[in-house]
mmCIF file with all atom_site columns, C-alpha atoms in Angstrom:
data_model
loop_
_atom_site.group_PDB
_atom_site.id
_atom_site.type_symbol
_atom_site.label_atom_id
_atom_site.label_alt_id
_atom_site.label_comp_id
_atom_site.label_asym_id
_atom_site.label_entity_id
_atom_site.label_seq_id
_atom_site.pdbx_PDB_ins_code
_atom_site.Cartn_x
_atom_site.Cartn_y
_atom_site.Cartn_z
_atom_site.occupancy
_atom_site.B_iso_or_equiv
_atom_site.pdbx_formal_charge
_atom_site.auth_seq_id
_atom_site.auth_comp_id
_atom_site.auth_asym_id
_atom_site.auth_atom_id
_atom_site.pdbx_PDB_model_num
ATOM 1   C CA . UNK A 1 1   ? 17.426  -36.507 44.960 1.00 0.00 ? 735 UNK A CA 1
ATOM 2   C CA . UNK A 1 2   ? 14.881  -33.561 45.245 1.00 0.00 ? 736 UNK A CA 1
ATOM 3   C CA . UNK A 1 3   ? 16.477  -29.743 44.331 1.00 0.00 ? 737 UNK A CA 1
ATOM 4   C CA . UNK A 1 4   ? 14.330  -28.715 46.783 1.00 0.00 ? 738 UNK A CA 1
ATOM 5   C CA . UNK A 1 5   ? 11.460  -30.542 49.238 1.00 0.00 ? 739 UNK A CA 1
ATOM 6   C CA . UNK A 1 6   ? 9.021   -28.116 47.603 1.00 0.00 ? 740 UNK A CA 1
ATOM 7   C CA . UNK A 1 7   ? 9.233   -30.031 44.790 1.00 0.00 ? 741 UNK A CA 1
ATOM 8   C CA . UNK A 1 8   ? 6.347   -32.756 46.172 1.00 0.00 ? 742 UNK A CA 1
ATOM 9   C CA . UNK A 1 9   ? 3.822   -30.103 46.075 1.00 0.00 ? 743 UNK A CA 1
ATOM 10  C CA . UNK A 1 10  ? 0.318   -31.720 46.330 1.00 0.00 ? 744 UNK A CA 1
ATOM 11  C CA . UNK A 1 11  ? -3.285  -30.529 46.529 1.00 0.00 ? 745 UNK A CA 1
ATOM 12  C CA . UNK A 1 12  ? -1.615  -26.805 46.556 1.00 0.00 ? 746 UNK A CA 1
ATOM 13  C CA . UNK A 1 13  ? 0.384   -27.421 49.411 1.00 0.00 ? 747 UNK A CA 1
ATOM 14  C CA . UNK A 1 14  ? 4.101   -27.223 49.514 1.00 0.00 ? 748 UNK A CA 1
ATOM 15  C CA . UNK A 1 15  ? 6.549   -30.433 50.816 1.00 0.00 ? 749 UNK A CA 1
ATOM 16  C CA . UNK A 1 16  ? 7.743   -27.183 53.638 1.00 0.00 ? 750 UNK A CA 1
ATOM 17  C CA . UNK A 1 17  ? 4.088   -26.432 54.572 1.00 0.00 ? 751 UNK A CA 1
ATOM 18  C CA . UNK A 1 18  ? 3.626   -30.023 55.044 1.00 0.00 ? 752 UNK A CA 1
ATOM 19  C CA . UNK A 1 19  ? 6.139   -30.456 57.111 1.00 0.00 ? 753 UNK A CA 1
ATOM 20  C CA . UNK A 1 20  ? 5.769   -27.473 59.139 1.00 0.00 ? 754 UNK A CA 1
ATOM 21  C CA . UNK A 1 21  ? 2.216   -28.250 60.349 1.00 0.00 ? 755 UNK A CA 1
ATOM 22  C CA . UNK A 1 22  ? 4.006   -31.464 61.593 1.00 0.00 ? 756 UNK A CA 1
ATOM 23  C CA . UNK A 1 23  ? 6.100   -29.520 64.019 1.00 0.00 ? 757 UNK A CA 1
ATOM 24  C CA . UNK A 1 24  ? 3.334   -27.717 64.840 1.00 0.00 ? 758 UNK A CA 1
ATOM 25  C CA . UNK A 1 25  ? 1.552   -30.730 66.016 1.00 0.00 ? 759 UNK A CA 1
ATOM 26  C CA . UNK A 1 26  ? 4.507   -31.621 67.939 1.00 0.00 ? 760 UNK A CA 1
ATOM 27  C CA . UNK A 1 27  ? 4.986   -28.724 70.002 1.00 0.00 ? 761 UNK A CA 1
ATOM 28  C CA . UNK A 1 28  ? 1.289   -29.010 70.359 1.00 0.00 ? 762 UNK A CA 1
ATOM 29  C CA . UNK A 1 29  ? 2.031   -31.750 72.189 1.00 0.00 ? 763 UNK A CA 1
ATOM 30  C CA . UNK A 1 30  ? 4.646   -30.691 74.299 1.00 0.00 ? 764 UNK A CA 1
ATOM 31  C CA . UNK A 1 31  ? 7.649   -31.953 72.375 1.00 0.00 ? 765 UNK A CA 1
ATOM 32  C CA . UNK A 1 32  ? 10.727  -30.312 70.981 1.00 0.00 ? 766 UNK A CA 1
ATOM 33  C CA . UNK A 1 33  ? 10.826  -30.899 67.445 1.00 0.00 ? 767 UNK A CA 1
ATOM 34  C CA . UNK A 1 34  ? 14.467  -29.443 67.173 1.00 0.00 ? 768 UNK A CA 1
ATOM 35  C CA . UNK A 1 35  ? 15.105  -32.720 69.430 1.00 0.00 ? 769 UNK A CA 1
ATOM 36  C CA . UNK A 1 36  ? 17.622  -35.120 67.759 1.00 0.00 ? 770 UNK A CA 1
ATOM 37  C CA . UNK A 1 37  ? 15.272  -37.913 67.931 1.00 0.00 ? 771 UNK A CA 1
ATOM 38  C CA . UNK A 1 38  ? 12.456  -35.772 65.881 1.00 0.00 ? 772 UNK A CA 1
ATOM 39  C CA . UNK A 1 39  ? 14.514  -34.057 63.253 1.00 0.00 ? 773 UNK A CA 1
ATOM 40  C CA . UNK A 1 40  ? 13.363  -36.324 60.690 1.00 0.00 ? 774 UNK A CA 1
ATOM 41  C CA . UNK A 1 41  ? 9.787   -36.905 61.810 1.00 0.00 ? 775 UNK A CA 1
ATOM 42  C CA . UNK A 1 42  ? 8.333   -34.310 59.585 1.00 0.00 ? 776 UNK A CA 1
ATOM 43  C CA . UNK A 1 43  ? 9.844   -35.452 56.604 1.00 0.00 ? 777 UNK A CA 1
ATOM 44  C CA . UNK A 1 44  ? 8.824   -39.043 57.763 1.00 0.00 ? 778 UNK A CA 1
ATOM 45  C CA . UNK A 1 45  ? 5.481   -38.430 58.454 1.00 0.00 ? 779 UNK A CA 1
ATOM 46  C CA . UNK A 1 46  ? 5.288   -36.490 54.881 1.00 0.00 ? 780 UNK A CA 1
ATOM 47  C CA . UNK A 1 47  ? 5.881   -39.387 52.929 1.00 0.00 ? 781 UNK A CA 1
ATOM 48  C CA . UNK A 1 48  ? 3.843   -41.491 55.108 1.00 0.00 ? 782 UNK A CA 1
ATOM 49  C CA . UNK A 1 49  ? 1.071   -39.369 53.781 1.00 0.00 ? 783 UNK A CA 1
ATOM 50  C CA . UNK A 1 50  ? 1.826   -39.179 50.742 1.00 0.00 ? 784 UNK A CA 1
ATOM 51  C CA . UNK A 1 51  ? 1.637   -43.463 50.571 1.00 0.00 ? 785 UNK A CA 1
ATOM 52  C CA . UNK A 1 52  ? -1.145  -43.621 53.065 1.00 0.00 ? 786 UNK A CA 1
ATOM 53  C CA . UNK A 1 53  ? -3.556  -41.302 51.304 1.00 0.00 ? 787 UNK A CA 1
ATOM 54  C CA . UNK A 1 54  ? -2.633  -41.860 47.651 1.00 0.00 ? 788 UNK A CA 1
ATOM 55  C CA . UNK A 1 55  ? -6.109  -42.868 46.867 1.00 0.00 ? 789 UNK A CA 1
ATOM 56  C CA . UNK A 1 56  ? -7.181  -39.279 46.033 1.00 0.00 ? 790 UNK A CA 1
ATOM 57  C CA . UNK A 1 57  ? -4.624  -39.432 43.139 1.00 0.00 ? 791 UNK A CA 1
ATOM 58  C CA . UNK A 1 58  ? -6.152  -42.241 41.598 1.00 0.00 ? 792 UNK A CA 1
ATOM 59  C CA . UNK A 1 59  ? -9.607  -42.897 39.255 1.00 0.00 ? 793 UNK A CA 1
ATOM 60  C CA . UNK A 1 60  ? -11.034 -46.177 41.053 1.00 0.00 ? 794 UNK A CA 1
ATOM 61  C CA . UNK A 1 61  ? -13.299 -46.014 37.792 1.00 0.00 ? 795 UNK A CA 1
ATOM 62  C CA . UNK A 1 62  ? -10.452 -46.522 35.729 1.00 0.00 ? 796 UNK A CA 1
ATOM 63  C CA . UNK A 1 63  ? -9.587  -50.099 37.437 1.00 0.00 ? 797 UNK A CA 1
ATOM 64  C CA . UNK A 1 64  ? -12.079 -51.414 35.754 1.00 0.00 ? 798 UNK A CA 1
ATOM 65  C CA . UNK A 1 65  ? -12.570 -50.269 32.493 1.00 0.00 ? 799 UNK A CA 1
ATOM 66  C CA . UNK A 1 66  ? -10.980 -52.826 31.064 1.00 0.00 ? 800 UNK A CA 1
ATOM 67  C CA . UNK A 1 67  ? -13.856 -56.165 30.493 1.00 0.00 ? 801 UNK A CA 1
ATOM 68  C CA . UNK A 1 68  ? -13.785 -59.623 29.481 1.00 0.00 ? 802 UNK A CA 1
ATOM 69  C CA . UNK A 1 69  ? -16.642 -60.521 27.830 1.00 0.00 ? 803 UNK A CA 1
ATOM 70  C CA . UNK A 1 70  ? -15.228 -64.170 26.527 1.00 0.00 ? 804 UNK A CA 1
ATOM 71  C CA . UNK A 1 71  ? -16.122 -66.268 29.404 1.00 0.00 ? 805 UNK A CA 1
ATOM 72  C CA . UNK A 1 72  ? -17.688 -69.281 28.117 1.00 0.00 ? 806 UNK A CA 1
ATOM 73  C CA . UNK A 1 73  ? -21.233 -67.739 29.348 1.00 0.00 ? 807 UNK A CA 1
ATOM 74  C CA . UNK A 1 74  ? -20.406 -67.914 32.772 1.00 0.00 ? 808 UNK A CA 1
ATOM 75  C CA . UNK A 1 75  ? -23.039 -66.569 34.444 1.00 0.00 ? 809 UNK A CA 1
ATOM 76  C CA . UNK A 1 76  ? -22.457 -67.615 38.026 1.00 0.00 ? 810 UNK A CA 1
ATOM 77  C CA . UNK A 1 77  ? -21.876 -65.392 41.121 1.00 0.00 ? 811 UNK A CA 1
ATOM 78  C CA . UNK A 1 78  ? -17.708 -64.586 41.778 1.00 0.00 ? 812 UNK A CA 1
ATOM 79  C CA . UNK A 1 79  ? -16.566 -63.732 44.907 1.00 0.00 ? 813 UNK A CA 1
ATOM 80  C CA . UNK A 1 80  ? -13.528 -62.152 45.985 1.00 0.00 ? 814 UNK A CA 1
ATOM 81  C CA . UNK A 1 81  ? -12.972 -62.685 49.627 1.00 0.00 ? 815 UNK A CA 1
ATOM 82  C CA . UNK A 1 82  ? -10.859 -61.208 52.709 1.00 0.00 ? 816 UNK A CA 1
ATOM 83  C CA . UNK A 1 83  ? -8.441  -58.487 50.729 1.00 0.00 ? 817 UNK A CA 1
ATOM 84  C CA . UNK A 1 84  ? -7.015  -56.975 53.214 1.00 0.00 ? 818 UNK A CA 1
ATOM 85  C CA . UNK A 1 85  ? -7.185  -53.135 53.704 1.00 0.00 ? 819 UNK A CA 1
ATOM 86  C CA . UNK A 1 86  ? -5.607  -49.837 55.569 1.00 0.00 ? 820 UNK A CA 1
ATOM 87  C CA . UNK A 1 87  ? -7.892  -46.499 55.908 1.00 0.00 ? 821 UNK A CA 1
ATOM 88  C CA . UNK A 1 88  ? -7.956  -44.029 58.196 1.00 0.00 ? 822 UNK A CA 1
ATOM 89  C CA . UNK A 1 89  ? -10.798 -42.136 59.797 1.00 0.00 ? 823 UNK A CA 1
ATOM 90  C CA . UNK A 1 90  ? -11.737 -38.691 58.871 1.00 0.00 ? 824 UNK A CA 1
ATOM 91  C CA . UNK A 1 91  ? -13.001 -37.896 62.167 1.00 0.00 ? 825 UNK A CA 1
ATOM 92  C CA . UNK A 1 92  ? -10.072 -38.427 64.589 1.00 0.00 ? 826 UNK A CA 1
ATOM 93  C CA . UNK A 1 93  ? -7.347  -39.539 61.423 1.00 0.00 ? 827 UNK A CA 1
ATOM 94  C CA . UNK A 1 94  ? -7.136  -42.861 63.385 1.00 0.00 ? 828 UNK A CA 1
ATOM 95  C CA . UNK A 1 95  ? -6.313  -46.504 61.493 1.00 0.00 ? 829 UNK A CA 1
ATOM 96  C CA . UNK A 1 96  ? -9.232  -48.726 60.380 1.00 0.00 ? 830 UNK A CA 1
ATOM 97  C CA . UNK A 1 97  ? -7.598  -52.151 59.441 1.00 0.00 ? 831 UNK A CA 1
ATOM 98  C CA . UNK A 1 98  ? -9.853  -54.781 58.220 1.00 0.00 ? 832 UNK A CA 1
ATOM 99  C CA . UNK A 1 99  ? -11.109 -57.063 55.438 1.00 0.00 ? 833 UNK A CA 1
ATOM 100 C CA . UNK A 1 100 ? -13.949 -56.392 52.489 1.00 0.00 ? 834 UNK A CA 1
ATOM 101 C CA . UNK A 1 101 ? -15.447 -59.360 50.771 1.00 0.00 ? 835 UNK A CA 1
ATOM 102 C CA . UNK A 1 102 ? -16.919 -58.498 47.192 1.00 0.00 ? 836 UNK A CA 1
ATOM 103 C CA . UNK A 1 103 ? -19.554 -61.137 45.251 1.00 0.00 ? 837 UNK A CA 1
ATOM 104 C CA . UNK A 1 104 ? -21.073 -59.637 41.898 1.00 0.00 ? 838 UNK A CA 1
ATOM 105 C CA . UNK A 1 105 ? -23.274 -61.664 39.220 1.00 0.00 ? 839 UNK A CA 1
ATOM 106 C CA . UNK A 1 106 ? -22.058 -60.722 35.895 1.00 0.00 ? 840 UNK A CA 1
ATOM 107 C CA . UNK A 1 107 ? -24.365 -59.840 32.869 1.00 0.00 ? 841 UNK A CA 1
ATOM 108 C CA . UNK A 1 108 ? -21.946 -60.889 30.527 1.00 0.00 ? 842 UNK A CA 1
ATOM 109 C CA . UNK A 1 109 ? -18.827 -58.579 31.333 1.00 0.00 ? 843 UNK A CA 1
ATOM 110 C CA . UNK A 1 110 ? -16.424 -59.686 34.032 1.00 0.00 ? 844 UNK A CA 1
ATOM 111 C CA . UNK A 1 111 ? -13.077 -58.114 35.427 1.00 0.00 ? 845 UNK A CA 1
ATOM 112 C CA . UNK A 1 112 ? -9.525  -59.149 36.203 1.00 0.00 ? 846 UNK A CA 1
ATOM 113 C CA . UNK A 1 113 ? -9.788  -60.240 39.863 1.00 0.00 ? 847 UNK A CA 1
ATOM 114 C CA . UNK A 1 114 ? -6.377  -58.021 41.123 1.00 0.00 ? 848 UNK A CA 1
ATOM 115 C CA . UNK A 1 115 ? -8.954  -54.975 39.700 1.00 0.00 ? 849 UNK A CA 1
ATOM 116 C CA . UNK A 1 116 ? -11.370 -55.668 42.323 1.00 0.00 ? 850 UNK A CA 1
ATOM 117 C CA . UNK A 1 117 ? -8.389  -55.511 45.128 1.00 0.00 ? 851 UNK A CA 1
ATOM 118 C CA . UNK A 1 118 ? -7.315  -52.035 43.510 1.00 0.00 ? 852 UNK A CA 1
ATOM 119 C CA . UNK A 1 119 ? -10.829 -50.286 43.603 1.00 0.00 ? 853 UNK A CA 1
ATOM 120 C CA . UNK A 1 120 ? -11.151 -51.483 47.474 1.00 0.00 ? 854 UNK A CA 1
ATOM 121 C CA . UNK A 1 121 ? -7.460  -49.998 47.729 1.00 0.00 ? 855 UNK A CA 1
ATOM 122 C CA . UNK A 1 122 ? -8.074  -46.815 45.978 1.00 0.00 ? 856 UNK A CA 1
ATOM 123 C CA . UNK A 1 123 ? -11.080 -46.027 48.211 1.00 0.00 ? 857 UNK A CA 1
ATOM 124 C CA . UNK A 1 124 ? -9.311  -47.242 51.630 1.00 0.00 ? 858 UNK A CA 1
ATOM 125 C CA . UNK A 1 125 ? -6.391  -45.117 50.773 1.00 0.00 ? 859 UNK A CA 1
ATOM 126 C CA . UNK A 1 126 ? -8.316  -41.843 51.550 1.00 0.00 ? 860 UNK A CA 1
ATOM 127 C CA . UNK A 1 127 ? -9.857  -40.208 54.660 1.00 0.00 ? 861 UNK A CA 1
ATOM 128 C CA . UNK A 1 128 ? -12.845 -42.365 55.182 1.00 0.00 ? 862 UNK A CA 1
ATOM 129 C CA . UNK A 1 129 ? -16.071 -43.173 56.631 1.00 0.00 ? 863 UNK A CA 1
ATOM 130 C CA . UNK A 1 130 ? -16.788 -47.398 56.224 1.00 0.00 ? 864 UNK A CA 1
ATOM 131 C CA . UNK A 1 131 ? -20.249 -46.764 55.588 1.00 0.00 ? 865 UNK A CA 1
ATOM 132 C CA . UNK A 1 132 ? -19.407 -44.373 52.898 1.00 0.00 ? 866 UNK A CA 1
ATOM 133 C CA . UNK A 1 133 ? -16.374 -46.820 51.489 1.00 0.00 ? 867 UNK A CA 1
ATOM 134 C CA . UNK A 1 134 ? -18.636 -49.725 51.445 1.00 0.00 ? 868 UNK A CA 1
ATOM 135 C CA . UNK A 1 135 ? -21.214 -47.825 48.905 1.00 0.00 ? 869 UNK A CA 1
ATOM 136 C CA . UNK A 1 136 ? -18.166 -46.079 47.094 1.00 0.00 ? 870 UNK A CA 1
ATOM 137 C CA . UNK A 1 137 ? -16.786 -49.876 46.176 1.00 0.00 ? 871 UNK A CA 1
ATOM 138 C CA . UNK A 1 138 ? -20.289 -51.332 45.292 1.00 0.00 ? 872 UNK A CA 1
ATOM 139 C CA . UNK A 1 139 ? -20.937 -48.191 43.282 1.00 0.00 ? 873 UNK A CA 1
ATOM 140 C CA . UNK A 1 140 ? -17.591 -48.614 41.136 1.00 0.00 ? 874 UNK A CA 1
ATOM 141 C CA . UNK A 1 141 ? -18.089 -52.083 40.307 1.00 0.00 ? 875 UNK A CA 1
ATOM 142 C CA . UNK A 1 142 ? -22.101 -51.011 39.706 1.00 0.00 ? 876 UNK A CA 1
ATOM 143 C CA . UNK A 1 143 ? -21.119 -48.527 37.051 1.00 0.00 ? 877 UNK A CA 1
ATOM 144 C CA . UNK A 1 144 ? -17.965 -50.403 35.687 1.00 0.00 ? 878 UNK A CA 1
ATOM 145 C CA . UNK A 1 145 ? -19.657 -53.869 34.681 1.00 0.00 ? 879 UNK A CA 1
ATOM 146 C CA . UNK A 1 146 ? -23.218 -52.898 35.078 1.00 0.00 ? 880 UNK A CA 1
ATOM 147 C CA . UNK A 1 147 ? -23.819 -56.880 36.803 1.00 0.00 ? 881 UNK A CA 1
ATOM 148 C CA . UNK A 1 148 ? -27.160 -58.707 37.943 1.00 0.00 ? 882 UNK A CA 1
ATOM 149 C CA . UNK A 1 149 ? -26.213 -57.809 41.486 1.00 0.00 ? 883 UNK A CA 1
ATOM 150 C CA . UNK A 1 150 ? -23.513 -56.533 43.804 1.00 0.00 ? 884 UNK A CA 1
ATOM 151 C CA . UNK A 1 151 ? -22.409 -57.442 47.193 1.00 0.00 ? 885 UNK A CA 1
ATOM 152 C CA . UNK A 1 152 ? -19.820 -55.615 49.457 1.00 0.00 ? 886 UNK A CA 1
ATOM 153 C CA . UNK A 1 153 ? -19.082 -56.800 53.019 1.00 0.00 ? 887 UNK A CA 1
ATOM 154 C CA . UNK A 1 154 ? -16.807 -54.445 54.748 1.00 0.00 ? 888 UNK A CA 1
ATOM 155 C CA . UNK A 1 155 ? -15.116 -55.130 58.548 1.00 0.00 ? 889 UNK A CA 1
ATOM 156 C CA . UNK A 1 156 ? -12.824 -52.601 60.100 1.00 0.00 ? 890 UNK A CA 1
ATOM 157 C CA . UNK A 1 157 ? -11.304 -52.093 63.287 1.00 0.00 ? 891 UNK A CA 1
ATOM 158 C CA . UNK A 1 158 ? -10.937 -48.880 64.338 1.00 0.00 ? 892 UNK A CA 1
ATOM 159 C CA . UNK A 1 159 ? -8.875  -47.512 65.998 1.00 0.00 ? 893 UNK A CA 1
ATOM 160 C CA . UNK A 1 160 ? -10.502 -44.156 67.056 1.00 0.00 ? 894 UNK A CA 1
ATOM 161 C CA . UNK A 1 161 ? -12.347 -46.393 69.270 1.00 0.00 ? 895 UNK A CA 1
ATOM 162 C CA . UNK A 1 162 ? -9.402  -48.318 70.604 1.00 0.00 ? 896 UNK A CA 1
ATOM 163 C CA . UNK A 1 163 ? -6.667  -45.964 71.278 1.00 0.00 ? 897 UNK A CA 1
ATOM 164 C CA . UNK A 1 164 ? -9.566  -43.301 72.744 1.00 0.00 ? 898 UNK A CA 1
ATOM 165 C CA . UNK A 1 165 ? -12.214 -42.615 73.740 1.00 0.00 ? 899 UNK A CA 1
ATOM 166 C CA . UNK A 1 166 ? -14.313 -45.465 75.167 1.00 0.00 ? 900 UNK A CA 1
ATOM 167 C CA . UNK A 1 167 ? -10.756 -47.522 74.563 1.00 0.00 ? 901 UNK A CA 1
ATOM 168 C CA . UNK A 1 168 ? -12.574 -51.187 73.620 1.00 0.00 ? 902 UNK A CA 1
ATOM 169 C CA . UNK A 1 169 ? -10.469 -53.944 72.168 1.00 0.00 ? 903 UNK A CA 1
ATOM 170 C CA . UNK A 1 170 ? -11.451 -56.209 69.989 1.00 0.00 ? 904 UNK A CA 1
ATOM 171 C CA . UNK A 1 171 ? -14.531 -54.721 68.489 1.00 0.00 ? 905 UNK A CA 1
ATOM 172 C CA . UNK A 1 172 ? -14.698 -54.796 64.785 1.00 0.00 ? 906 UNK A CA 1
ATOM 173 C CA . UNK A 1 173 ? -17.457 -52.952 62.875 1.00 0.00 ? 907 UNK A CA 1
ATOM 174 C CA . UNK A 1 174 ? -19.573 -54.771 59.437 1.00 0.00 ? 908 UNK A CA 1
ATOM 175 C CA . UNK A 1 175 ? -21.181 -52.590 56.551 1.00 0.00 ? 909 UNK A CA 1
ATOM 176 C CA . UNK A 1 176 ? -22.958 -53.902 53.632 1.00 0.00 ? 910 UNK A CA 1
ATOM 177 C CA . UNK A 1 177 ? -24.276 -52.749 50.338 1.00 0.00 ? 911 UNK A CA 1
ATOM 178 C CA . UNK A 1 178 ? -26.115 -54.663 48.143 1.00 0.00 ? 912 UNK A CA 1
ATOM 179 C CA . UNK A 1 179 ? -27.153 -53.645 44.840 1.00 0.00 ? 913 UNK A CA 1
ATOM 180 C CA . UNK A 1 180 ? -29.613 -55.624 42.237 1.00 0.00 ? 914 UNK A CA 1
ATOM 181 C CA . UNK A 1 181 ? -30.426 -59.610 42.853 1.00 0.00 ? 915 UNK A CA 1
ATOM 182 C CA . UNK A 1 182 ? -28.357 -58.920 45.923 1.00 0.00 ? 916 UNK A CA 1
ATOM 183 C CA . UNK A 1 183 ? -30.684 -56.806 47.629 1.00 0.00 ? 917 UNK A CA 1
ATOM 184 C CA . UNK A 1 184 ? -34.421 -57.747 45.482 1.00 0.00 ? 918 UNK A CA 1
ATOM 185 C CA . UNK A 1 185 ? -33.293 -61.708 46.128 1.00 0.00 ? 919 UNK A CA 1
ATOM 186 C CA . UNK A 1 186 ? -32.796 -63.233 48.958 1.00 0.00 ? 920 UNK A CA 1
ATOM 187 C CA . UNK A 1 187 ? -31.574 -66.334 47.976 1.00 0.00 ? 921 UNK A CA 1
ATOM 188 C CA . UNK A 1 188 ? -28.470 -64.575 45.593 1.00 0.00 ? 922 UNK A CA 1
ATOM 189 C CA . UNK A 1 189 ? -27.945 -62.767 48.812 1.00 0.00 ? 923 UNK A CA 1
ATOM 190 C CA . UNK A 1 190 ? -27.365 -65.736 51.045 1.00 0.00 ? 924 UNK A CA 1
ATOM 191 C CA . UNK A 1 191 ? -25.176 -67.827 48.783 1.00 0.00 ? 925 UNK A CA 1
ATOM 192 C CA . UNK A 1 192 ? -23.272 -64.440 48.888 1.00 0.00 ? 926 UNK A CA 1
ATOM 193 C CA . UNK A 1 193 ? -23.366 -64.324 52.333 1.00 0.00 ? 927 UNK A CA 1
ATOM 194 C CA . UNK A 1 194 ? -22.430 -68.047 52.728 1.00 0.00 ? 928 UNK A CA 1
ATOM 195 C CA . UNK A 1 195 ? -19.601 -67.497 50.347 1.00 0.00 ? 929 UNK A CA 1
ATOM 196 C CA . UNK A 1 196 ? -17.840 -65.403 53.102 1.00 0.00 ? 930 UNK A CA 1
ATOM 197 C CA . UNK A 1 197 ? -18.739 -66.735 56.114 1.00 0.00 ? 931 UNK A CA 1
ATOM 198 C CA . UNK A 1 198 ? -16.024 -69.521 55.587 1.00 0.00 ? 932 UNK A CA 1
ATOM 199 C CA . UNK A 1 199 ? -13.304 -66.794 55.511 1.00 0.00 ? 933 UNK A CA 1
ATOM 200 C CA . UNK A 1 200 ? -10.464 -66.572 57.551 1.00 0.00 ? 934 UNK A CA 1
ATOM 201 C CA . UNK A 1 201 ? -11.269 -64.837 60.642 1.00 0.00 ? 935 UNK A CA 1
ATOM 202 C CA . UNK A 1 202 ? -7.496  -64.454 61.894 1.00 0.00 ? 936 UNK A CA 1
#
């Protein structure tokens, strides 16, 4: 146990700072947060932080800087499809849950498939914009294995839109970036693109 909830300092702020802008909020809102049923809120919604934003701790970069280069000179697209994601938007802090479907054409490097799931986690895990997350993934795995081409598909549900505002269910949104033979070829682009349409749609 903790000596003291100051102790998970992060980004300069102290665990009591934290946790004081909580109750702030919840006053704000016209609650008591003295009420039995809150007194642990703060703390709660602390650590709830701390796991849903812990992408800013961590070097998406890094993921993948360990290559395979013995693949029997496989030289055929890869896909990893429908990994699942949480994010949150920077403009209202809402939930964006959805899927992102990554192809790339390797030039003789390739990565550990789990790696790929990490960098889209890494990115997700922050305050976000899709459009920007989509072109943050495609630019990791651009940089990392320097491939023929790159393909990110990215759906999210948000729920900014949803829970406010013009309050519409079931409306997802879809980003792409394509980067090399996936943009300049349009024939690496729909085998991509055919890859994924045969996902599950749950």
């Amino acid at each position: 146990m903790r000596d003291s909830i100051d102790d998970d300092a992060r980004h300069g702020v102290s665990r009591t700072e934290a946790e004081s802008a909580v109750r702030t909020l919840l006053r704000w809102a016209g609650e008591d947060p003295a009420r039995e049923g809150l007194l642990d809120t703060p703390r709660r919604v602390a650590d709830a932080y701390g796991e849903w934003f812990g992408g800013y701790a961590i070097d998406p970069d890094a993921y993948l800087a360990r290559t395979f280069e013995e693949v029997a000179g496989y030289d055929e697209m890869i896909v990893l499809r429908d990994i699942e994601y949480e994010s949150h938007c920077e403009h209202h802090m809402a939930p964006i849950i959805g899927r992102v479907h990554v192809g790339y054409l390797p030039a003789g490097r390739v990565v550990g498939i789990s790696k790929l799931a990490r960098v889209v986690e890494a990115y997700a895990k922050r305050f976000q914009v899709q459009e920007k997350m989509t072109a943050q993934i495609a630019g990791c795995i651009q940089r990392a294995l320097a491939p023929v081409g790159v393909g990110v598909v990215v759906e999210g549900a948000h729920e900014c839109m949803t829970t406010r505002g013009v309050h519409k269910r079931g409306v997802s949104m879809v980003t792409s970036r394509m980067l090399g033979s996936f943009r300049d070829d349009a024939r690496t682009r729909a085998e991509f693109l055919r890859f994924i349409e045969g996902s599950d749609r749950r």
